[in-house]
Amino acid sequence: MTALDLPARHARPMGLFVLLGGGTMAAFILSLAVGPTAVGPGDLLRAFLGTADGSTTLIVWELRLPRALLGLTIGATLGLTGAALQGLFRNPLAEPGLIGASSLAAFGAVVAMYFGLYALFAAALPLSAMVGAVTAVMILHLLAGRDASALTIILAGVAISSLGAALIALAINLSNNLFAVTEIVFWLMGSLADRSMDHVWLAAPFIAAGWLLVGSTGRALDALALGDDTAMSLGVDLRRTRLKLILGTALSVGGAVAVSGTIGFVGLVVPHLLRPFVGYQPSALLPASALGGAILLLLADVAVRVVPTDAELRLGVLTALIGVPFFLGLIFKTRREMA
Amino acid sequence: MLQLRGLSVSRGRRPVLHDIDLTIQAGEVLGIVGPNGAGKSTLMRTAAGLTPPTAGAATLDGEPITRLNRTALARRIAYLPQNADCHWPMTVARVVALGRLPHLTPWQGPTAADARAIDRAMAMAQVGDLSDRRIDKLSGGEKARVLLARALAGDPALLLADEPVSDLDPYHRLDVMSHLRRLADDDMAVVVVLHDLSLAMRYCDRLVLIDRGRIVADGPPDATLSPDRLSDVFRITALRGECEGYPYLLPWTHDSAGPGKRR
């Protein structure tokens, strides 16, 4: 072994990233093409060049494009934050929902629906979901304190998630408006149907800010593989890293939940599948999981459109149906490894 | 190199170290010994800049370590904690490469200089032939050497190793200790916490004995572990002798009242 072949061995697996990048593009195009009205490749191209007929242009630009963009960004958010939280807690069972941000974000959105705030102005829904996500982070900080262990953070997250679920149940319980209840229940299942570019623009700034915060922690996550103490001795500012990850997760997941409702398990499944292909290196897993999450969510969103059910299958229901058996398998595997 | 002056440290509200004065020099292996709970690990963490002192100061070449930038400190001091491990099953080469983190430029991969340092560290700890193996598939001795290589990859001036041999069999204990000895001979400062008093006698230039948060002795191994101190601090007696010019020590009897009931 010579010194010169080491950088090569430490290079990120470029083949994997080319594959994931190509896969993301293919899934994105598929998401534009598939639906009640199929749009062929030629029409798709013409729609983007502005030479397609009126209805095709309308379908592609007004219906499919927002949906595909949301699938891309929300899927990437869930994959990225899942990988980052698993790196932070050194636990493959960690998930964005773990710190309670999804749950309180959902409650925030439910409040906006319950009081009809979103009928007054459209931005009320995402804004109030964001308030929920940030509240979750603040409660987490109060509960977990400064030098909290991973276990404390997980327990605090469980408590916050339960709080969110209880408050949502309370809102449904107290509601005497059957229409609002139906709407809330369906929204909680998570979906990308009937979203417009307004939704994209509402969520995008929060999601982008979250990505920047989370994406800047790659090397700190590598160092954390050796434990908190060693990571600190390698120059990692543990408090800043945790703050960046938790705030970044709250912003991006809050933005995502606001427009899509709750979509679970993407952040669990994707990092676990991709980890061996990046040599278990947490920093390389971040971009890989972002792309993988985008692919999974785009394909799942295509699947709910083509599965012939009377009512359209909800995206969050599908990801849960895929995710829960996976989750159970992962617990089983973790238990066996510990034994 | 590293100076601790009038250092006191608390963990939570409990005072752990009192008024520690200690100087660590390049080229020596300094052993830290003492009963369980004496404050050895806290001393190591404070020296590594991980636990801030409540009084006094630690200075590295004259600069207070609390004022040094984290990365600058990380480039000069390597810390190998007790029960060190790597959580994810990465390859040995990747684990050792983590030791280069303080030297990397943001948004840039490892350079040829990093690669050379990684190779050198792996050669020093004799893990070069393991470089493509996964760390979770290694034996305890191999893993200990890999984590030592990780600490060495940053080219530190000072290595702080907290009980690096406690999980190892006799062969690997001697092996790791002789590695540390060679590092000091190459002018690194090495501080090592040991429970094995015979290893401490055999490999350290100087021993510091800590009891209930205070330094009770600091000097040549033979003098530090005098029969009186062994009986006062450890509540044991030991057989002593000399072999090939090195003093040795073999714990032999213990006070049946136990270390908690002393004095």
PDB file of C-alpha atoms in Angstrom, chain A residues 102-260:
ATOM      1  CA  SER A 102     -43.211  16.466  12.618  1.00  0.00           C
ATOM      2  CA  SER A 103     -45.803  15.886  15.292  1.00  0.00           C
ATOM      3  CA  LEU A 104     -46.021  19.453  16.589  1.00  0.00           C
ATOM      4  CA  ALA A 105     -45.763  20.808  13.041  1.00  0.00           C
ATOM      5  CA  ALA A 106     -48.813  18.705  12.204  1.00  0.00           C
ATOM      6  CA  PHE A 107     -50.585  20.066  15.265  1.00  0.00           C
ATOM      7  CA  GLY A 108     -49.724  23.609  14.185  1.00  0.00           C
ATOM      8  CA  ALA A 109     -51.283  22.949  10.809  1.00  0.00           C
ATOM      9  CA  VAL A 110     -54.330  21.350  12.440  1.00  0.00           C
ATOM     10  CA  VAL A 111     -54.839  24.507  14.508  1.00  0.00           C
ATOM     11  CA  ALA A 112     -54.825  26.571  11.309  1.00  0.00           C
ATOM     12  CA  MET A 113     -57.478  24.270   9.832  1.00  0.00           C
ATOM     13  CA  TYR A 114     -59.512  24.003  13.007  1.00  0.00           C
ATOM     14  CA  PHE A 115     -59.937  27.736  13.396  1.00  0.00           C
ATOM     15  CA  GLY A 116     -60.232  28.235   9.687  1.00  0.00           C
ATOM     16  CA  LEU A 117     -57.231  30.562   9.684  1.00  0.00           C
ATOM     17  CA  TYR A 118     -56.088  29.254   6.335  1.00  0.00           C
ATOM     18  CA  ALA A 119     -59.358  30.417   4.792  1.00  0.00           C
ATOM     19  CA  LEU A 120     -58.415  33.947   5.797  1.00  0.00           C
ATOM     20  CA  PHE A 121     -54.961  33.763   4.263  1.00  0.00           C
ATOM     21  CA  ALA A 122     -53.253  30.783   2.602  1.00  0.00           C
ATOM     22  CA  ALA A 123     -49.892  31.169   4.340  1.00  0.00           C
ATOM     23  CA  ALA A 124     -51.483  30.502   7.740  1.00  0.00           C
ATOM     24  CA  LEU A 125     -51.157  26.741   7.282  1.00  0.00           C
ATOM     25  CA  PRO A 126     -47.393  26.505   6.632  1.00  0.00           C
ATOM     26  CA  LEU A 127     -46.625  29.314   9.049  1.00  0.00           C
ATOM     27  CA  SER A 128     -48.479  27.713  11.890  1.00  0.00           C
ATOM     28  CA  ALA A 129     -46.843  24.322  11.097  1.00  0.00           C
ATOM     29  CA  MET A 130     -43.477  26.065  11.272  1.00  0.00           C
ATOM     30  CA  VAL A 131     -44.384  27.565  14.633  1.00  0.00           C
ATOM     31  CA  GLY A 132     -45.192  24.032  15.790  1.00  0.00           C
ATOM     32  CA  ALA A 133     -41.829  22.690  14.598  1.00  0.00           C
ATOM     33  CA  VAL A 134     -39.881  25.493  16.250  1.00  0.00           C
ATOM     34  CA  THR A 135     -41.892  25.046  19.461  1.00  0.00           C
ATOM     35  CA  ALA A 136     -40.958  21.368  19.446  1.00  0.00           C
ATOM     36  CA  VAL A 137     -37.293  22.310  19.197  1.00  0.00           C
ATOM     37  CA  MET A 138     -37.603  24.820  22.011  1.00  0.00           C
ATOM     38  CA  ILE A 139     -39.358  22.327  24.294  1.00  0.00           C
ATOM     39  CA  LEU A 140     -36.656  19.818  23.395  1.00  0.00           C
ATOM     40  CA  HIS A 141     -33.978  22.262  24.468  1.00  0.00           C
ATOM     41  CA  LEU A 142     -35.743  22.980  27.747  1.00  0.00           C
ATOM     42  CA  LEU A 143     -36.274  19.284  28.479  1.00  0.00           C
ATOM     43  CA  ALA A 144     -32.910  18.027  27.321  1.00  0.00           C
ATOM     44  CA  GLY A 145     -30.739  20.890  28.523  1.00  0.00           C
ATOM     45  CA  ARG A 146     -27.261  21.706  27.367  1.00  0.00           C
ATOM     46  CA  ASP A 147     -25.224  18.558  27.660  1.00  0.00           C
ATOM     47  CA  ALA A 148     -28.000  16.091  27.062  1.00  0.00           C
ATOM     48  CA  SER A 149     -27.187  12.510  26.179  1.00  0.00           C
ATOM     49  CA  ALA A 150     -28.703  10.923  23.080  1.00  0.00           C
ATOM     50  CA  LEU A 151     -31.060   8.962  25.329  1.00  0.00           C
ATOM     51  CA  THR A 152     -32.396  12.137  26.958  1.00  0.00           C
ATOM     52  CA  ILE A 153     -32.998  13.654  23.536  1.00  0.00           C
ATOM     53  CA  ILE A 154     -34.816  10.536  22.324  1.00  0.00           C
ATOM     54  CA  LEU A 155     -37.013  10.426  25.442  1.00  0.00           C
ATOM     55  CA  ALA A 156     -37.757  14.139  25.133  1.00  0.00           C
ATOM     56  CA  GLY A 157     -38.644  13.553  21.469  1.00  0.00           C
ATOM     57  CA  VAL A 158     -41.040  10.756  22.426  1.00  0.00           C
ATOM     58  CA  ALA A 159     -42.704  13.048  24.958  1.00  0.00           C
ATOM     59  CA  ILE A 160     -43.066  15.862  22.413  1.00  0.00           C
ATOM     60  CA  SER A 161     -44.464  13.497  19.769  1.00  0.00           C
ATOM     61  CA  SER A 162     -47.026  12.200  22.257  1.00  0.00           C
ATOM     62  CA  LEU A 163     -47.948  15.773  23.137  1.00  0.00           C
ATOM     63  CA  GLY A 164     -48.525  16.554  19.464  1.00  0.00           C
ATOM     64  CA  ALA A 165     -50.650  13.435  18.984  1.00  0.00           C
ATOM     65  CA  ALA A 166     -52.683  14.210  22.122  1.00  0.00           C
ATOM     66  CA  LEU A 167     -53.317  17.805  21.062  1.00  0.00           C
ATOM     67  CA  ILE A 168     -54.390  16.706  17.575  1.00  0.00           C
ATOM     68  CA  ALA A 169     -56.754  14.153  19.131  1.00  0.00           C
ATOM     69  CA  LEU A 170     -58.123  16.877  21.394  1.00  0.00           C
ATOM     70  CA  ALA A 171     -58.779  19.178  18.429  1.00  0.00           C
ATOM     71  CA  ILE A 172     -60.633  16.397  16.596  1.00  0.00           C
ATOM     72  CA  ASN A 173     -62.496  15.440  19.778  1.00  0.00           C
ATOM     73  CA  LEU A 174     -63.745  18.968  20.426  1.00  0.00           C
ATOM     74  CA  SER A 175     -64.669  19.727  16.846  1.00  0.00           C
ATOM     75  CA  ASN A 176     -68.380  19.825  16.030  1.00  0.00           C
ATOM     76  CA  ASN A 177     -67.687  20.462  12.385  1.00  0.00           C
ATOM     77  CA  LEU A 178     -67.670  17.109  10.586  1.00  0.00           C
ATOM     78  CA  PHE A 179     -66.269  18.684   7.441  1.00  0.00           C
ATOM     79  CA  ALA A 180     -63.243  20.101   9.288  1.00  0.00           C
ATOM     80  CA  VAL A 181     -62.618  16.775  11.004  1.00  0.00           C
ATOM     81  CA  THR A 182     -62.634  14.909   7.699  1.00  0.00           C
ATOM     82  CA  GLU A 183     -60.283  17.454   6.241  1.00  0.00           C
ATOM     83  CA  ILE A 184     -57.881  17.215   9.200  1.00  0.00           C
ATOM     84  CA  VAL A 185     -57.864  13.431   9.197  1.00  0.00           C
ATOM     85  CA  PHE A 186     -57.144  13.246   5.475  1.00  0.00           C
ATOM     86  CA  TRP A 187     -54.502  15.936   5.684  1.00  0.00           C
ATOM     87  CA  LEU A 188     -52.735  14.039   8.490  1.00  0.00           C
ATOM     88  CA  MET A 189     -52.324  11.061   6.157  1.00  0.00           C
ATOM     89  CA  GLY A 190     -49.953  13.061   3.999  1.00  0.00           C
ATOM     90  CA  SER A 191     -50.315  13.759   0.304  1.00  0.00           C
ATOM     91  CA  LEU A 192     -48.866  15.778  -2.554  1.00  0.00           C
ATOM     92  CA  ALA A 193     -52.088  15.865  -4.570  1.00  0.00           C
ATOM     93  CA  ASP A 194     -53.615  19.189  -5.680  1.00  0.00           C
ATOM     94  CA  ARG A 195     -50.659  21.316  -4.633  1.00  0.00           C
ATOM     95  CA  SER A 196     -49.731  24.468  -6.537  1.00  0.00           C
ATOM     96  CA  MET A 197     -46.539  26.447  -7.085  1.00  0.00           C
ATOM     97  CA  ASP A 198     -47.679  28.636  -4.160  1.00  0.00           C
ATOM     98  CA  HIS A 199     -47.076  25.650  -1.877  1.00  0.00           C
ATOM     99  CA  VAL A 200     -43.623  25.166  -3.396  1.00  0.00           C
ATOM    100  CA  TRP A 201     -42.662  28.795  -2.803  1.00  0.00           C
ATOM    101  CA  LEU A 202     -44.038  28.743   0.737  1.00  0.00           C
ATOM    102  CA  ALA A 203     -42.008  25.702   1.753  1.00  0.00           C
ATOM    103  CA  ALA A 204     -38.845  26.290  -0.288  1.00  0.00           C
ATOM    104  CA  PRO A 205     -37.097  28.962   1.833  1.00  0.00           C
ATOM    105  CA  PHE A 206     -37.501  26.965   5.041  1.00  0.00           C
ATOM    106  CA  ILE A 207     -36.444  23.731   3.393  1.00  0.00           C
ATOM    107  CA  ALA A 208     -33.399  25.370   1.780  1.00  0.00           C
ATOM    108  CA  ALA A 209     -32.295  26.965   5.056  1.00  0.00           C
ATOM    109  CA  GLY A 210     -32.691  23.619   6.814  1.00  0.00           C
ATOM    110  CA  TRP A 211     -30.631  21.835   4.141  1.00  0.00           C
ATOM    111  CA  LEU A 212     -27.787  24.330   4.537  1.00  0.00           C
ATOM    112  CA  LEU A 213     -27.698  23.896   8.309  1.00  0.00           C
ATOM    113  CA  VAL A 214     -27.870  20.097   8.199  1.00  0.00           C
ATOM    114  CA  GLY A 215     -25.524  19.804   5.217  1.00  0.00           C
ATOM    115  CA  SER A 216     -22.772  21.723   6.995  1.00  0.00           C
ATOM    116  CA  THR A 217     -22.458  19.083   9.733  1.00  0.00           C
ATOM    117  CA  GLY A 218     -20.995  16.238   7.616  1.00  0.00           C
ATOM    118  CA  ARG A 219     -17.517  16.171   9.107  1.00  0.00           C
ATOM    119  CA  ALA A 220     -18.802  16.622  12.634  1.00  0.00           C
ATOM    120  CA  LEU A 221     -21.015  13.566  12.070  1.00  0.00           C
ATOM    121  CA  ASP A 222     -17.970  11.584  10.877  1.00  0.00           C
ATOM    122  CA  ALA A 223     -16.118  12.516  14.061  1.00  0.00           C
ATOM    123  CA  LEU A 224     -19.170  11.609  16.172  1.00  0.00           C
ATOM    124  CA  ALA A 225     -18.798   8.008  14.980  1.00  0.00           C
ATOM    125  CA  LEU A 226     -15.976   7.831  17.538  1.00  0.00           C
ATOM    126  CA  GLY A 227     -18.149   9.155  20.375  1.00  0.00           C
ATOM    127  CA  ASP A 228     -18.831  12.593  21.841  1.00  0.00           C
ATOM    128  CA  ASP A 229     -15.520  12.926  23.702  1.00  0.00           C
ATOM    129  CA  THR A 230     -13.319  11.930  20.793  1.00  0.00           C
ATOM    130  CA  ALA A 231     -15.330  14.144  18.450  1.00  0.00           C
ATOM    131  CA  MET A 232     -14.753  17.107  20.764  1.00  0.00           C
ATOM    132  CA  SER A 233     -11.049  16.266  20.979  1.00  0.00           C
ATOM    133  CA  LEU A 234     -11.011  16.382  17.155  1.00  0.00           C
ATOM    134  CA  GLY A 235     -12.185  19.989  17.285  1.00  0.00           C
ATOM    135  CA  VAL A 236     -15.942  19.454  16.894  1.00  0.00           C
ATOM    136  CA  ASP A 237     -18.154  21.973  18.678  1.00  0.00           C
ATOM    137  CA  LEU A 238     -20.759  19.563  19.972  1.00  0.00           C
ATOM    138  CA  ARG A 239     -23.327  22.135  21.061  1.00  0.00           C
ATOM    139  CA  ARG A 240     -23.178  23.996  17.776  1.00  0.00           C
ATOM    140  CA  THR A 241     -23.437  20.771  15.820  1.00  0.00           C
ATOM    141  CA  ARG A 242     -26.511  19.656  17.773  1.00  0.00           C
ATOM    142  CA  LEU A 243     -28.096  23.077  17.434  1.00  0.00           C
ATOM    143  CA  LYS A 244     -27.502  23.165  13.673  1.00  0.00           C
ATOM    144  CA  LEU A 245     -28.951  19.679  13.235  1.00  0.00           C
ATOM    145  CA  ILE A 246     -32.006  20.226  15.397  1.00  0.00           C
ATOM    146  CA  LEU A 247     -32.784  23.672  14.011  1.00  0.00           C
ATOM    147  CA  GLY A 248     -32.093  22.537  10.441  1.00  0.00           C
ATOM    148  CA  THR A 249     -34.378  19.541  10.922  1.00  0.00           C
ATOM    149  CA  ALA A 250     -37.134  21.696  12.428  1.00  0.00           C
ATOM    150  CA  LEU A 251     -36.993  24.213   9.568  1.00  0.00           C
ATOM    151  CA  SER A 252     -36.909  21.741   6.702  1.00  0.00           C
ATOM    152  CA  VAL A 253     -39.296  19.177   8.195  1.00  0.00           C
ATOM    153  CA  GLY A 254     -41.628  21.974   9.364  1.00  0.00           C
ATOM    154  CA  GLY A 255     -41.685  23.374   5.830  1.00  0.00           C
ATOM    155  CA  ALA A 256     -42.288  19.912   4.405  1.00  0.00           C
ATOM    156  CA  VAL A 257     -45.058  18.907   6.828  1.00  0.00           C
ATOM    157  CA  ALA A 258     -46.827  22.222   6.232  1.00  0.00           C
ATOM    158  CA  VAL A 259     -47.434  21.454   2.576  1.00  0.00           C
ATOM    159  CA  SER A 260     -47.599  17.657   2.548  1.00  0.00           C
TER     160      SER A 260
END
